[in-house]
Coordinates of C-alpha atoms in Angstrom, one line a residue:
X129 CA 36.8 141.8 118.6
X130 CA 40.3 140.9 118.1
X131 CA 42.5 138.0 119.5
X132 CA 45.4 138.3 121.4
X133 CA 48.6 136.3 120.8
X134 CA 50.2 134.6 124.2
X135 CA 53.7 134.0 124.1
X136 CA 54.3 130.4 124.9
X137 CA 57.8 129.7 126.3
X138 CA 59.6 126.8 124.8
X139 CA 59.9 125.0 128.3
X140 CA 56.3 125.3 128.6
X141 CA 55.6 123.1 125.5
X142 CA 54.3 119.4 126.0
X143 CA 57.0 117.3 126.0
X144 CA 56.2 115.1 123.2
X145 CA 55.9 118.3 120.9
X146 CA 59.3 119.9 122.7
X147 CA 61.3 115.9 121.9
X148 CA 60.0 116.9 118.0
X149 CA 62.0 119.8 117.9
X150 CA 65.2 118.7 119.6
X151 CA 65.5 115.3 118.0
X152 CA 67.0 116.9 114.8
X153 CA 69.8 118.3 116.5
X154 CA 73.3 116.6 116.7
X155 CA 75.1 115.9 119.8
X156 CA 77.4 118.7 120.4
X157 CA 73.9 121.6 119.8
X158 CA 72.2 118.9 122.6
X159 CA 75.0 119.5 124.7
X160 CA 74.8 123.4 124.2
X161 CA 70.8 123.2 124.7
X162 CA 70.9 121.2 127.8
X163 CA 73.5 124.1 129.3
X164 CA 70.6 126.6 128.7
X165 CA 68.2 125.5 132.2
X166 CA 67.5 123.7 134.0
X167 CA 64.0 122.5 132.6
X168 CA 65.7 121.8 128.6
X169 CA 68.7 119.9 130.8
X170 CA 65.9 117.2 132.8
X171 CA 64.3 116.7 128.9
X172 CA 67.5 115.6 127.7
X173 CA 69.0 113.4 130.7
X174 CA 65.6 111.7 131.0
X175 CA 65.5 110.4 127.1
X176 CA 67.3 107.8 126.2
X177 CA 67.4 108.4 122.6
X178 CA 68.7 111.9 123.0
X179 CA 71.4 111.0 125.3
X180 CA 72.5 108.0 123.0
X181 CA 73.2 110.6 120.4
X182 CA 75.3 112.2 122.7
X183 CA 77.2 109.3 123.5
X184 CA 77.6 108.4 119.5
X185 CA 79.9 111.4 119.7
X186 CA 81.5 111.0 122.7
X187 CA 82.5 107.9 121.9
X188 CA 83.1 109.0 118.2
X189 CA 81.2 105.9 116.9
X190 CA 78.3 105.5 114.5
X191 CA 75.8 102.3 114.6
X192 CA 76.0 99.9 111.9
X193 CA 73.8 97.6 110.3
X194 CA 69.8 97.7 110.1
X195 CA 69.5 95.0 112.7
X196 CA 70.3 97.5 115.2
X197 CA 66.8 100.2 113.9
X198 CA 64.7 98.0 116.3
X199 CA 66.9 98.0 118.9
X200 CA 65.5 100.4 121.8
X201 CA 68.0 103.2 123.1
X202 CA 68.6 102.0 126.4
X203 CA 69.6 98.8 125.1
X204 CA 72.0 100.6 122.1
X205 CA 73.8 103.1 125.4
X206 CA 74.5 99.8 127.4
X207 CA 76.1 98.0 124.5
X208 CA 78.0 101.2 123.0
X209 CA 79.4 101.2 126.9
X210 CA 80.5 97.6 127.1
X211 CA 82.0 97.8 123.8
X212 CA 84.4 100.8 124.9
X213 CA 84.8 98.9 128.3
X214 CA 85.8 96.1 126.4
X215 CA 88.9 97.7 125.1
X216 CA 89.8 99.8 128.1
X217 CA 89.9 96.6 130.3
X218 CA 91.4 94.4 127.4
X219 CA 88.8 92.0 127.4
X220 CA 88.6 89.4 124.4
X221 CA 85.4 87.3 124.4
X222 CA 87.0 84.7 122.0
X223 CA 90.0 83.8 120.1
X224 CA 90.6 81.3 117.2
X225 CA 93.1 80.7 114.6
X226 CA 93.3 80.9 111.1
X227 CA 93.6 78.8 108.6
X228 CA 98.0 77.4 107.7
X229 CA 97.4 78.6 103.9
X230 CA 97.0 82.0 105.1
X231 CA 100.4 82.7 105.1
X232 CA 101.7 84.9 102.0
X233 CA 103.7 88.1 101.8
X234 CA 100.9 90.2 100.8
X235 CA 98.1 90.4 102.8
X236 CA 95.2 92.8 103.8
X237 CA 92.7 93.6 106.7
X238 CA 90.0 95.4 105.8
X239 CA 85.9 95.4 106.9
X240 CA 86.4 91.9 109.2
X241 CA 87.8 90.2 106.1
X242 CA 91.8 89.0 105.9
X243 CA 93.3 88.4 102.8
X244 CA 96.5 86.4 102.2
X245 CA 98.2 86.4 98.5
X246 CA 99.3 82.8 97.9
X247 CA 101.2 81.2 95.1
X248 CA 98.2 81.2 92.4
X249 CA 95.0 82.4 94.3
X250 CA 94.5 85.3 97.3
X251 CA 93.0 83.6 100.1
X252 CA 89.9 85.3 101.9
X253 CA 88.5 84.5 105.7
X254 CA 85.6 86.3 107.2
X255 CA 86.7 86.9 110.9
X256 CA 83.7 86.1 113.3
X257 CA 82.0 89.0 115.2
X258 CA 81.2 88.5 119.1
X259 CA 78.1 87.3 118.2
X260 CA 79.1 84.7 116.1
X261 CA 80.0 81.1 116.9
X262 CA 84.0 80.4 115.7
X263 CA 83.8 79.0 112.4
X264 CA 85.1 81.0 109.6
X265 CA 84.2 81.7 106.3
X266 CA 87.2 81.2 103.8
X267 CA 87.3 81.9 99.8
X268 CA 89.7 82.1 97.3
X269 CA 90.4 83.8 94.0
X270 CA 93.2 82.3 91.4
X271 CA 95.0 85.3 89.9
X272 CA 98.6 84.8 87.6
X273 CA 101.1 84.4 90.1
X274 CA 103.6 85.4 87.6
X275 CA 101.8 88.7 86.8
X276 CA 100.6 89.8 89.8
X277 CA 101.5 92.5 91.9
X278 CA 99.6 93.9 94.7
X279 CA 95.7 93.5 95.8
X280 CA 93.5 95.3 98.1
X281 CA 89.5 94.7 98.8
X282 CA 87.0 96.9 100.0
X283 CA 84.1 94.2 101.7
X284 CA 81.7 97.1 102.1
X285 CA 81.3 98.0 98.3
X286 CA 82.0 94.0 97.5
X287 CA 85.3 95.2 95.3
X288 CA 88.3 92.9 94.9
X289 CA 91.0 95.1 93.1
X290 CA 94.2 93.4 91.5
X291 CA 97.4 94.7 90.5
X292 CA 99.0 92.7 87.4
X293 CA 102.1 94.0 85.4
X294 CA 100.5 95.2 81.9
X295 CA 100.5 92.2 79.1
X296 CA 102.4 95.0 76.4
X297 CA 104.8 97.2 78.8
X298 CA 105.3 99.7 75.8
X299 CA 102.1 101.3 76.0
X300 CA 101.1 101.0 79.6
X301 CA 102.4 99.6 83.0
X302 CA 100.0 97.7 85.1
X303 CA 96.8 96.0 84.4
X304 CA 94.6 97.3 87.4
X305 CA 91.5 94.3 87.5
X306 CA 88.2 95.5 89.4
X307 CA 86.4 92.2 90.7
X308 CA 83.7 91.2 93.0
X309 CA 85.1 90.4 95.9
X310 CA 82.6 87.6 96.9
X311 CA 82.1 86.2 93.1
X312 CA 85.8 87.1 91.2
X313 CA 83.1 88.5 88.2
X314 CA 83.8 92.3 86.7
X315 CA 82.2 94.3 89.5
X316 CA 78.6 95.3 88.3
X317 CA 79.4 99.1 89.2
X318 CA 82.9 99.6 87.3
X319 CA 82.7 102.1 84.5
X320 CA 85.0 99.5 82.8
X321 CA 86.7 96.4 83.9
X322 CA 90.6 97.0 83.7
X323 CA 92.2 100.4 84.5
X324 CA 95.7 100.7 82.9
X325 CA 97.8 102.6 85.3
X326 CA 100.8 104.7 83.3
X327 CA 99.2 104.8 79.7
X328 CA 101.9 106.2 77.4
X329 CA 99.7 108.7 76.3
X330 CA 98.2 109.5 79.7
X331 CA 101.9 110.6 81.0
X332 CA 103.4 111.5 77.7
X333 CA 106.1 109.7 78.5
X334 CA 108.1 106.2 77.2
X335 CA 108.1 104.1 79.8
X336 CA 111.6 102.5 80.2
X337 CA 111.1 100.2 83.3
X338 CA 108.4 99.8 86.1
X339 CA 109.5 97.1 88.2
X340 CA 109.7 99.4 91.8
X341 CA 107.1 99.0 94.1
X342 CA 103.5 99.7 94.1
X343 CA 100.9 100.2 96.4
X344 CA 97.1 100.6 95.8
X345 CA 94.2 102.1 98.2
X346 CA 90.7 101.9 97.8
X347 CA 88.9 105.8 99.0
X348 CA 85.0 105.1 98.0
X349 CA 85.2 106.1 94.2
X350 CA 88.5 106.6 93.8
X351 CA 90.9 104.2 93.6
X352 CA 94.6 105.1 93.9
X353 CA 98.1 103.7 92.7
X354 CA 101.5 104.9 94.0
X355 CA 104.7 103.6 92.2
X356 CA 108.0 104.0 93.2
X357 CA 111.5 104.3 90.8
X358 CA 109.4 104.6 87.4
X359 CA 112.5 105.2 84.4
X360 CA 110.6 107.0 81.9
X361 CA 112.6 108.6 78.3
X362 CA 115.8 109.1 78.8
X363 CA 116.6 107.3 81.8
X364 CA 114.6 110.0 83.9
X365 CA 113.3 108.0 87.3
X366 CA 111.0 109.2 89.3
X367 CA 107.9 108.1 91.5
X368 CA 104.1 108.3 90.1
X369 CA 100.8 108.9 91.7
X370 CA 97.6 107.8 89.6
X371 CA 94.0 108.3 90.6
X372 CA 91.1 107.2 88.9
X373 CA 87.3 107.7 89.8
X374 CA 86.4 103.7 89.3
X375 CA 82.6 104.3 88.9
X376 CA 82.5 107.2 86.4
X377 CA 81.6 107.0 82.9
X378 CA 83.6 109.9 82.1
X379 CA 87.0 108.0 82.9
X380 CA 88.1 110.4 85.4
X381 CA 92.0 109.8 86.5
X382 CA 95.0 112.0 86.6
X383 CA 98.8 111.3 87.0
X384 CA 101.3 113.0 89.5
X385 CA 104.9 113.0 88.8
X386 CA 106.9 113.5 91.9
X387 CA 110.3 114.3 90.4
X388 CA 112.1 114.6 93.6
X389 CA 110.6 111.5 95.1
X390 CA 107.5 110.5 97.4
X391 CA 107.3 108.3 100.1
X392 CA 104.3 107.7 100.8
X393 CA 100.7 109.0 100.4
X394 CA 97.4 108.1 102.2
X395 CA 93.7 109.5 102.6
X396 CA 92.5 111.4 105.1
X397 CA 88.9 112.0 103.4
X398 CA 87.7 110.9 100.1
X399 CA 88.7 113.9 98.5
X400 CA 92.1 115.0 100.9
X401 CA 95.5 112.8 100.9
X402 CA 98.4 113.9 102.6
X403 CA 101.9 113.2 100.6
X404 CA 105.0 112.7 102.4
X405 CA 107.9 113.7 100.0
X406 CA 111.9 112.5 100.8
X407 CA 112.6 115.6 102.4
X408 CA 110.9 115.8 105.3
X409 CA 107.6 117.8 104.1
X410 CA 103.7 116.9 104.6
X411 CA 101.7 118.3 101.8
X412 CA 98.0 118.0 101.5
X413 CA 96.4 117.8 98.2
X414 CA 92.5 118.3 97.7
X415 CA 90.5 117.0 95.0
X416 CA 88.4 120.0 94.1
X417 CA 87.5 119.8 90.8
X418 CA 87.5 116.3 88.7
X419 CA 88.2 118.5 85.7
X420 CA 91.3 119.2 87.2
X421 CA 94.3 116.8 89.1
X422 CA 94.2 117.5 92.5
X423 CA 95.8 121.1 94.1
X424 CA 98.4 120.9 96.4
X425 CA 96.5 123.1 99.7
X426 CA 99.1 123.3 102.4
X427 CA 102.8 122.4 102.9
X428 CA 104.3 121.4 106.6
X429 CA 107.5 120.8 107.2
X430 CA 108.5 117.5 109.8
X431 CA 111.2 119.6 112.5
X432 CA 115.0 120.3 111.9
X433 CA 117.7 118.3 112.0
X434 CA 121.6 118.9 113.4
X435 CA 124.1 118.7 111.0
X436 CA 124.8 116.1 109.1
X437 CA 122.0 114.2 109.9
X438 CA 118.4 113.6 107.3
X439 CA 115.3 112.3 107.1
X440 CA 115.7 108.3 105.2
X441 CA 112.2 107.4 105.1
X442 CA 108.7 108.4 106.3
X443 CA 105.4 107.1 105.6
X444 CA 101.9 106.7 107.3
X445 CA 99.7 103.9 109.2
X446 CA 96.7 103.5 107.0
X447 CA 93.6 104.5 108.6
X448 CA 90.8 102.7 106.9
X449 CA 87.9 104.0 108.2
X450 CA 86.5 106.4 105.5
X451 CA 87.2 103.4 102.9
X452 CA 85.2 100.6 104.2
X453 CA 82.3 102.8 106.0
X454 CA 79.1 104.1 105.2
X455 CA 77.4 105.2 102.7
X456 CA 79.3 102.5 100.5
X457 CA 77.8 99.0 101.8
X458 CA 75.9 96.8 99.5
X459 CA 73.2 94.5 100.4
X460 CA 75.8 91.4 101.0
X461 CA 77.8 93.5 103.4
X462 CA 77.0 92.4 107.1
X463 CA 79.0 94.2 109.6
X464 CA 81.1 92.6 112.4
X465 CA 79.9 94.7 114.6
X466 CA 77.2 97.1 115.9
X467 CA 79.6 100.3 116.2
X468 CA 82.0 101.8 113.7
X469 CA 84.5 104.9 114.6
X470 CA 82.8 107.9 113.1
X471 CA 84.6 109.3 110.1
X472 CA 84.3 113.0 111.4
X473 CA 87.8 112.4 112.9
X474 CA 90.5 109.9 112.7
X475 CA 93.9 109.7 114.2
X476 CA 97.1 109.6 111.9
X477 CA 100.4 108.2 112.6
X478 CA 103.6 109.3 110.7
X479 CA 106.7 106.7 111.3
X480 CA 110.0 108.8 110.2
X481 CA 113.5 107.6 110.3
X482 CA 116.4 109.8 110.7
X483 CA 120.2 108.3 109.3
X484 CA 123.9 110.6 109.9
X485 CA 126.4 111.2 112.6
X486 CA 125.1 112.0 116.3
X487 CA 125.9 113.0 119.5
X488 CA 128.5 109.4 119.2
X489 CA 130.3 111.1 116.1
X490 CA 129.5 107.4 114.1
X491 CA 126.7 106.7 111.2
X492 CA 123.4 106.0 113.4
X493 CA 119.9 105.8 112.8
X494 CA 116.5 106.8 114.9
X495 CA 113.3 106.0 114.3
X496 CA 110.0 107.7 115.3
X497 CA 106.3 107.5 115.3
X498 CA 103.9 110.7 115.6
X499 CA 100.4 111.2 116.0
X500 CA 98.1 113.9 115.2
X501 CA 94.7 114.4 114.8
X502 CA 93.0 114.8 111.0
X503 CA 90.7 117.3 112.5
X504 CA 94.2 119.0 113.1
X505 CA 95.4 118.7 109.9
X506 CA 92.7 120.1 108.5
X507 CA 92.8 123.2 110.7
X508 CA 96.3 123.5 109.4
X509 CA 95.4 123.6 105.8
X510 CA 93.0 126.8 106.8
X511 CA 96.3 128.3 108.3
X512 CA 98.2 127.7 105.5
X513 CA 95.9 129.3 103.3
X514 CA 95.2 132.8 105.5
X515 CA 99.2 132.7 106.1
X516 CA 100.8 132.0 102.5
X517 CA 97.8 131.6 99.9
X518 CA 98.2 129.1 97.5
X519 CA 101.6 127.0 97.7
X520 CA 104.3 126.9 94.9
X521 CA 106.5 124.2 93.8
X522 CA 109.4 126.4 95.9
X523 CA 107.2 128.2 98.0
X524 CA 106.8 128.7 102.1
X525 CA 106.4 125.7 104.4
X526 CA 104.4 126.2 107.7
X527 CA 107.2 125.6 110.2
X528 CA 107.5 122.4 112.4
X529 CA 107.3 125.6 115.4
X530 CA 104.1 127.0 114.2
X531 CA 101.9 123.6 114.0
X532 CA 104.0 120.2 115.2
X533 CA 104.5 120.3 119.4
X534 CA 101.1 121.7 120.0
X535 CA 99.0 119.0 117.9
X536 CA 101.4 115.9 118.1
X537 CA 102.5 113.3 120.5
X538 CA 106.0 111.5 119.6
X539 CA 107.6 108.2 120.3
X540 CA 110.8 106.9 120.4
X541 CA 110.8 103.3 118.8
X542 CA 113.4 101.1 120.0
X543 CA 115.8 99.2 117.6
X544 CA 113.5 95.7 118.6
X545 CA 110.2 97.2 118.6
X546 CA 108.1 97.2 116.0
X547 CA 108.2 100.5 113.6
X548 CA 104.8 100.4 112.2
X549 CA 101.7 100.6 114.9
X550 CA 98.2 99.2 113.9
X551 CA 95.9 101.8 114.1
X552 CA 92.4 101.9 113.6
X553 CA 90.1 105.2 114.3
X554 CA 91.4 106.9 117.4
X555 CA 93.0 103.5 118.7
X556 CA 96.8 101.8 118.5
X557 CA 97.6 99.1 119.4
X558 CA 101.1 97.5 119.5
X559 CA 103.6 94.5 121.0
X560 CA 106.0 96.0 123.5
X561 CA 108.9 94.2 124.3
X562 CA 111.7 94.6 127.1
X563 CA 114.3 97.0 125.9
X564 CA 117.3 94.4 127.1
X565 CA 115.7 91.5 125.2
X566 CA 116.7 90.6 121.5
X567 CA 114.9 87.6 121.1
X568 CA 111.3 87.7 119.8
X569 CA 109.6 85.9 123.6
X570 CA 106.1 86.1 123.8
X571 CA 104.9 89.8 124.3
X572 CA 102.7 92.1 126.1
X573 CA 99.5 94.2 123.8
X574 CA 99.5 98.1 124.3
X575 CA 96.3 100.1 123.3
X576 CA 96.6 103.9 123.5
X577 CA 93.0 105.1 122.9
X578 CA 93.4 108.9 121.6
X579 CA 89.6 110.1 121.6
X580 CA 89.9 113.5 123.0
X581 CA 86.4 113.4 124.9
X582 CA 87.5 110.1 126.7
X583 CA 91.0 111.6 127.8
X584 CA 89.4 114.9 128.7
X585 CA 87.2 113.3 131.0
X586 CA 88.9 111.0 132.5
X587 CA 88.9 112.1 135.5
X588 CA 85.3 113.0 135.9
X589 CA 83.9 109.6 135.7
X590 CA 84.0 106.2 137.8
X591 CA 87.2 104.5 136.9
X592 CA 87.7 102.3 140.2
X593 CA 87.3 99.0 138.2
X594 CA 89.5 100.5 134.9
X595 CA 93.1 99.5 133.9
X596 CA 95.7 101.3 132.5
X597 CA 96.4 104.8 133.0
X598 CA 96.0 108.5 131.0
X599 CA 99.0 110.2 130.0
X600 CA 98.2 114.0 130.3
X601 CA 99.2 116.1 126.9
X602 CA 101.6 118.9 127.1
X603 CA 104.2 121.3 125.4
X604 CA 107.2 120.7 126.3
X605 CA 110.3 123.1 125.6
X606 CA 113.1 119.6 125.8
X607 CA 115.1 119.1 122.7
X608 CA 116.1 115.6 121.6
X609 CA 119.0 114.6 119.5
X610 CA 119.1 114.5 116.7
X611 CA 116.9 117.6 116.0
X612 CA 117.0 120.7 117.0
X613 CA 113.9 121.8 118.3
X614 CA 111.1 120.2 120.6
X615 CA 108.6 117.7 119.4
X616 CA 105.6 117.0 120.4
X617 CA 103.5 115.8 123.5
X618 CA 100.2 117.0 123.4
X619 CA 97.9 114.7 122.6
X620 CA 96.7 113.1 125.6
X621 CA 95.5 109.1 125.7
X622 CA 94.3 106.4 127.6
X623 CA 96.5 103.4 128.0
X624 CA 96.5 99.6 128.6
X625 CA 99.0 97.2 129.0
X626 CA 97.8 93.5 128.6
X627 CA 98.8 91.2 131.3
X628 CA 98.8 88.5 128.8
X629 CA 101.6 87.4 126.6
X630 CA 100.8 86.9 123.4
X631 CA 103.3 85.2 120.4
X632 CA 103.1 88.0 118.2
X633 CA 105.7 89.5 115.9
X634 CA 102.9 92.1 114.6
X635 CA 99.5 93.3 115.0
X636 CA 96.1 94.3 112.4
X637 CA 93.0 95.1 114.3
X638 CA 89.6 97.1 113.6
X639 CA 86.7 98.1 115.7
X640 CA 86.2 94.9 117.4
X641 CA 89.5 92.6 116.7
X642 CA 92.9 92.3 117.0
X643 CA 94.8 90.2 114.3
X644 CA 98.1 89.1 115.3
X645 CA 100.9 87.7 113.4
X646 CA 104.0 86.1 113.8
X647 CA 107.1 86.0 111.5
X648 CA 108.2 82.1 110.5
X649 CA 111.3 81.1 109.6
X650 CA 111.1 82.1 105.5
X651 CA 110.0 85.8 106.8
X652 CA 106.0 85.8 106.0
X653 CA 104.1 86.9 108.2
X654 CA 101.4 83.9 109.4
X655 CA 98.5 85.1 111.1
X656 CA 98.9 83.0 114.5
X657 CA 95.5 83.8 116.5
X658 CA 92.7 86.1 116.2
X659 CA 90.9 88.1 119.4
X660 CA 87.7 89.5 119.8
X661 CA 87.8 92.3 122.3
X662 CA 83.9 93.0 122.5

């Protein structure tokens, strides 16, 4: 006698077998799934650990350390809550201040560790997370003061990497030293200790002088080395981008030559940098093949200008998020904090400056910051591709009309505010003075928090005990001198004002701090007091 088969409905499973099958999804199929009925919609509400994943994404945050496994859901939603509160009602839960010898020229912020180049050492101080009492944990390296160039650190993968002109110029440029950032000793997972950036026989060129500026970046693996005003054979300058996979065996690196200049360069994902060249274009380069140096994927172009007037400089905020997350940290690597952004999306910021003769008829200069998203960006690259193929060193630009007032927000920056915002996953944050005041009085903090879900609903949730205000995005058809057609406004973003002053001259933060810094009389920048803001 044959059996039949009954059809079992999915809502009609038990629900420890139906959690089974919708724990593997990720937040945004949750959200679809709970839209389904009403049955699937009471699951998800009614488990915690469902609806923490879906607040991981709203908030764009991942957790971080393996102290937080045993933590119980309920217990992970409240925190991941008061840690966004935090910020949205400017609420610091300590401050101290760090130590006088941290006061050099160069200096870093990177994974809750500040680094200060002094005369004959680089100075390290482990801020304190909000868990932490207020001492703080300083180091220090020596390194040739009479050599030495540039450093950055990356305190998730433990790497310490130093700059240091080359000890025989005629064959290469810079000495680039990879260390451990806790010990000073060669770091255990460099394919070799010293990378020589601008080997002779890498560019097969004579290097005539290298004495412009640098700047290094640490992306994961790769490490990466921008030099400016390189004269090479016959007095031929130009600027020079070197990238080098620091782990592999197989000495991966390539050179880029940017004949007509660069200004700057920075990551958007390990594998993706953006390059912003002297004449107002964006250009996004992919790593494809390590075989190969990188292909240039999309050009943008920054919009128009009247007559008579140019672009001077442009460069970008580093966002350091991909570089100091996950899946790089080593055992020694404790995290400041139980939530990271999420490195599936990042906000950029592009300050430009603009130089010529304006609606006054004298020499004038403007400068600007503009936002955008890197999800954005990366859109545009798939436009670029389906509108123009592969770009040419001559070829097509998508124009400013076609991507830039529909996915960026602009600001004006006045002639005594500062150019450069600190910017840190979807967050800014910035001092503001009074447009009529010249002299540098203590200041007010501004945070604009750019997380799409957050500004899209905003209005939708309880915000009777919140500060600040949203700023709605929109396209806007108003033309600003000096160019000649709109920028953008679209971006909406949450904003708060401090109603603290604060003596600060400029600002470092990341996911849980805000570093502030005030220029002393001999111009370095001394790092006056530190905040916690969760």
């Amino acid at each position: 006698m044959g059996h039949t088969l009954k059809a079992t409905r999915l809502v009609q499973l038990p629900p420890e077998l139906l959690y089974l099958i919708l724990s593997p999804l990720d937040a945004c199929d949750l959200v679809r799934v709970r839209q389904t009925c009403k049955a699937l919609k009471v699951m998800i509400d009614n488990s915690e650990t469902l609806q923490y994943v879906i607040d991981l994404r709203y908030f764009q945050m991942i957790p971080m350390g393996t102290s937080e496994m045993d933590v119980p859901p309920a217990t992970c939603r409240k925190r991941l809550r008061q840690h966004d509160a935090a910020w949205q009602r400017f609420e610091y839960k300590q401050k101290c201040t760090l130590p006088s010898m941290m006061l050099g020229p160069i200096f870093e912020f990177l994974g809750g560790v500040y680094g200060s180049a002094g005369e004959d050492c680089i100075h390290f101080t482990r801020l304190p997370s909000a868990t932490d009492s207020n001492d703080l944990h300083c180091w220090s390296h020596p390194v040739d003061a009479t050599t030495s160039v540039d450093f950055t650190f990356c305190a998730a993968q433990d790497l310490l990497v130093v700059v240091a002109y080359s000890p025989d110029p005629r064959t290469h440029a810079y000495d680039i030293h990879l260390r451990s950032l806790t010990t000073n000793d060669v770091h255990a997972d460099a394919a070799q200790p010293i990378l020589k950036a601008l080997d002779k026989d890498i560019i097969d060129r004579e290097i005539i002088q290298s004495t412009g500026h640098v700047n290094v970046q640490i992306m994961g693996n790769y490490i990466s080395m921008l030099l400016w005003n390189i004269v090479v054979n016959e007095s031929m300058v130009g600027d020079y981008m070197q990238m080098w996979d620091w782990k592999s065996k197989n000495g991966y690196q390539f050179v880029l030559w940017f004949h007509n200049g660069i200004n700057d360069c920075s990551f958007i994902a390990e594998d993706k940098f953006l390059v912003i060249d002297s004449r107002g274009t964006v250009e996004i380069y992919y790593v494809a093949d390590k075989s190969k140096p990188p292909q240039c994927t999309a050009k943008l172009s920054l919009p128009s200008l009247m007559n008579h007037v140019s672009y001077t400089e442009a460069f970008t905020s580093e966002n350091i998020i991909s570089a100091s997350m996950p899946p790089y940290p080593r055992k020694s690597y404790q995290p400041s904090c139980s939530f990271h952004p999420s490195t599936n999306d990042q906000l950029i910021a592009i300050h430009v400056s603009v130089t010529g003769t304006m609606d006054t008829n004298t020499i004038d200069f403007h400068r600007y910051s503009f936002f955008i998203l890197c999800s954005a960006i990366l859109e545009l690259e798939n436009l670029y591709a389906r509108t123009y193929g592969q770009p040419t060193l001559n070829g097509p630009k998508l124009l400013w009309s076609t991507w830039g007032p529909q996915h960026t927000t602009w600001f004006r920056v006045q002639r005594n505010e500062d150019w450069q915002s600190s910017l840190y996953g979807f967050r800014v944050v910035e001092p503001i003075s009074d447009p009529s005041e010249v002299s540098r009085e203590p200041r007010r903090l501004r945070i604009r928090d750019f997380n799409p879900h957050i500004a899209r609903n905003y209005h939708a949730q309880d915000t009777s005990d919140w500060r600040g205000r949203l700023v709605e995005g929109e396209l806007t058809s108003t033309i600003s001198c000096p160019f000649t057609e709109p920028l953008g406004s679209a971006l909406p973003y949450r904003e708060i004002v401090s109603e603290e002053l604060f003596d600060v001259d400029d600002t470092l933060m990341d996911e849980s701090r805000i570093l502030l810094l005030k220029v002393s009389c001999n111009l370095y920048l001394i790092p006056s007091a530190y905040n916690e803001v969760w």
